[in-house]
Amino acid sequence: KHMNNIRLFQFFVVVSTVIYVVWFFLPFWPGYLSEDAHQLAEYAGYGAILPVDHALYYGAWFGLWLIAAIGLIFFQNWARHLYLALSLLNPALAPFSGFMVQPPIDALFFATNLLLDGAILAMAYLTPMSDSFKTTAPNKPLEPTR
């Protein structure tokens, strides 16, 4: 039973990551938006205090999410804390990100990802599986390998 929960957790992480990657690259897909929708989408980020349209800003978010997801698949303790921090920062920074303009397909990916992230965090912290995350004992040096 525990092994099935581990596989389900890993499946959720992989599906969430695939959805996130597709959602991230959707705007670069040819014909993604009609001309009218493209004009409307240009208002995304209007009034933002944060540099949400800067490649370094959204690229850093993308990279951190991928690193956290890969770490989660391998049950790294730091990864679940990073995933939680990113999940909490996302809505906390929303008021500083300006207007959000999304086509319906973006909203679908966003909502699905949000639900999966909640399930992933619940499984990572609130189930017996949380004991599966690799931790090192405090103040205990790692054993050298030969």
Coordinates of C-alpha atoms in Angstrom, one line a residue:
K1 CA 0.0 0.0 0.0
H2 CA 2.8 2.4 0.9
M3 CA 4.5 1.7 -2.4
N4 CA 1.3 2.6 -4.3
N5 CA 1.1 5.9 -2.4
I6 CA 4.7 6.6 -3.4
R7 CA 4.0 5.9 -7.0
L8 CA 0.9 8.0 -6.9
F9 CA 2.8 10.9 -5.4
Q10 CA 5.5 10.6 -8.1
F11 CA 2.8 10.4 -10.7
F12 CA 1.2 13.6 -9.4
V13 CA 4.6 15.4 -9.4
V14 CA 5.4 14.3 -13.0
V15 CA 1.9 15.3 -14.3
S16 CA 2.0 18.6 -12.5
T17 CA 5.5 19.3 -13.9
V18 CA 4.5 18.4 -17.5
I19 CA 1.4 20.6 -17.2
Y20 CA 3.6 23.5 -15.8
V21 CA 6.1 23.1 -18.6
V22 CA 3.4 23.0 -21.3
W23 CA 1.7 26.0 -19.7
F24 CA 5.0 27.9 -19.5
F25 CA 5.8 27.4 -23.2
L26 CA 2.2 27.9 -24.5
P27 CA 2.7 31.6 -25.4
F28 CA 5.6 30.6 -27.7
W29 CA 3.4 28.2 -29.7
P30 CA 2.6 29.4 -33.2
G31 CA -1.0 30.6 -33.5
Y32 CA -1.5 30.4 -29.7
L33 CA -3.6 33.6 -29.6
S34 CA -5.8 35.3 -32.2
E35 CA -4.9 38.9 -33.1
D36 CA -7.7 40.2 -30.9
A37 CA -6.7 38.0 -28.0
H38 CA -3.0 39.0 -28.5
Q39 CA -3.9 42.7 -28.1
L40 CA -5.8 41.9 -24.9
A41 CA -3.0 39.7 -23.5
E42 CA -0.6 42.7 -23.8
Y43 CA -2.3 44.1 -20.7
A44 CA -1.1 41.2 -18.6
G45 CA 1.2 42.6 -15.9
Y46 CA -0.1 46.1 -16.3
G47 CA 0.5 48.0 -13.1
A48 CA 3.0 45.4 -11.8
I49 CA 5.4 46.4 -9.1
L50 CA 7.4 43.2 -9.7
P51 CA 9.3 42.7 -13.0
V52 CA 6.9 39.9 -14.1
D53 CA 7.7 40.4 -17.8
H54 CA 11.4 40.2 -17.4
A55 CA 13.0 36.9 -18.6
L56 CA 15.2 36.6 -15.5
Y57 CA 12.1 36.9 -13.2
Y58 CA 9.9 34.3 -14.9
G59 CA 12.9 32.1 -15.9
A60 CA 14.0 31.9 -12.2
W61 CA 10.5 30.8 -11.2
F62 CA 10.5 28.2 -13.9
G63 CA 13.9 26.9 -12.9
L64 CA 13.1 26.8 -9.2
W65 CA 9.8 24.9 -9.8
L66 CA 11.7 22.3 -12.0
I67 CA 14.4 21.9 -9.4
A68 CA 11.9 21.4 -6.7
A69 CA 9.8 18.9 -8.7
I70 CA 12.9 16.8 -9.6
G71 CA 13.9 16.8 -5.9
L72 CA 10.4 15.7 -4.9
I73 CA 10.4 12.8 -7.3
F74 CA 13.6 11.6 -5.5
F75 CA 12.2 12.4 -2.0
Q76 CA 14.7 15.1 -1.1
N77 CA 13.6 16.9 2.0
W78 CA 14.9 20.3 0.8
A79 CA 12.7 19.9 -2.3
R80 CA 9.4 19.7 -0.4
H81 CA 10.4 22.8 1.6
L82 CA 11.3 24.7 -1.7
Y83 CA 8.0 23.5 -3.3
L84 CA 6.1 24.7 -0.3
A85 CA 7.9 28.1 -0.3
L86 CA 7.2 28.6 -4.0
S87 CA 3.6 27.6 -3.5
L88 CA 3.2 30.1 -0.7
L89 CA 5.1 32.9 -2.5
N90 CA 3.1 32.6 -5.7
P91 CA -0.2 33.9 -4.2
A92 CA 1.7 36.2 -1.8
L93 CA 3.3 38.0 -4.7
A94 CA 0.2 38.1 -6.8
P95 CA -1.0 41.6 -5.6
F96 CA 2.4 43.0 -6.8
S97 CA 2.2 41.3 -10.3
G98 CA -0.3 43.6 -12.0
F99 CA -3.3 42.5 -14.1
M100 CA -3.7 38.9 -15.0
V101 CA -5.0 38.2 -18.5
Q102 CA -5.3 34.6 -19.4
P103 CA -6.9 32.7 -22.3
P104 CA -9.2 29.9 -21.1
I105 CA -6.6 27.2 -21.9
D106 CA -4.1 28.9 -19.6
A107 CA -6.8 29.1 -16.8
L108 CA -7.4 25.3 -17.3
F109 CA -3.7 24.5 -16.9
F110 CA -3.3 26.9 -14.0
A111 CA -6.2 25.5 -12.1
T112 CA -5.2 21.9 -12.7
N113 CA -1.7 22.7 -11.6
L114 CA -3.0 24.4 -8.5
L115 CA -5.1 21.4 -7.5
L116 CA -2.2 19.0 -8.1
D117 CA 0.2 21.2 -6.1
G118 CA -2.2 21.0 -3.2
A119 CA -2.4 17.2 -3.4
I120 CA 1.4 17.0 -3.7
L121 CA 2.0 19.2 -0.6
A122 CA -0.6 17.3 1.4
M123 CA 1.0 14.0 0.6
A124 CA 4.5 15.4 1.2
Y125 CA 3.7 16.8 4.7
L126 CA 0.5 15.2 6.1
T127 CA 0.7 11.5 5.3
P128 CA 3.0 8.7 6.5
M129 CA 4.9 9.2 3.3
S130 CA 6.4 12.3 4.8
D131 CA 8.8 9.9 6.6
S132 CA 10.2 8.9 3.1
F133 CA 11.9 12.2 2.5
K134 CA 15.6 11.9 2.9
T135 CA 17.0 13.8 5.8
T136 CA 20.4 13.8 7.5
A137 CA 20.7 13.8 11.2
P138 CA 21.7 17.2 12.7
N139 CA 25.4 17.5 13.6
K140 CA 26.1 14.0 12.3
P141 CA 28.8 14.0 9.6
L142 CA 28.2 12.0 6.5
E143 CA 30.0 8.7 6.3
P144 CA 32.8 8.7 3.7
T145 CA 32.3 6.2 0.9
R146 CA 35.2 4.0 -0.3

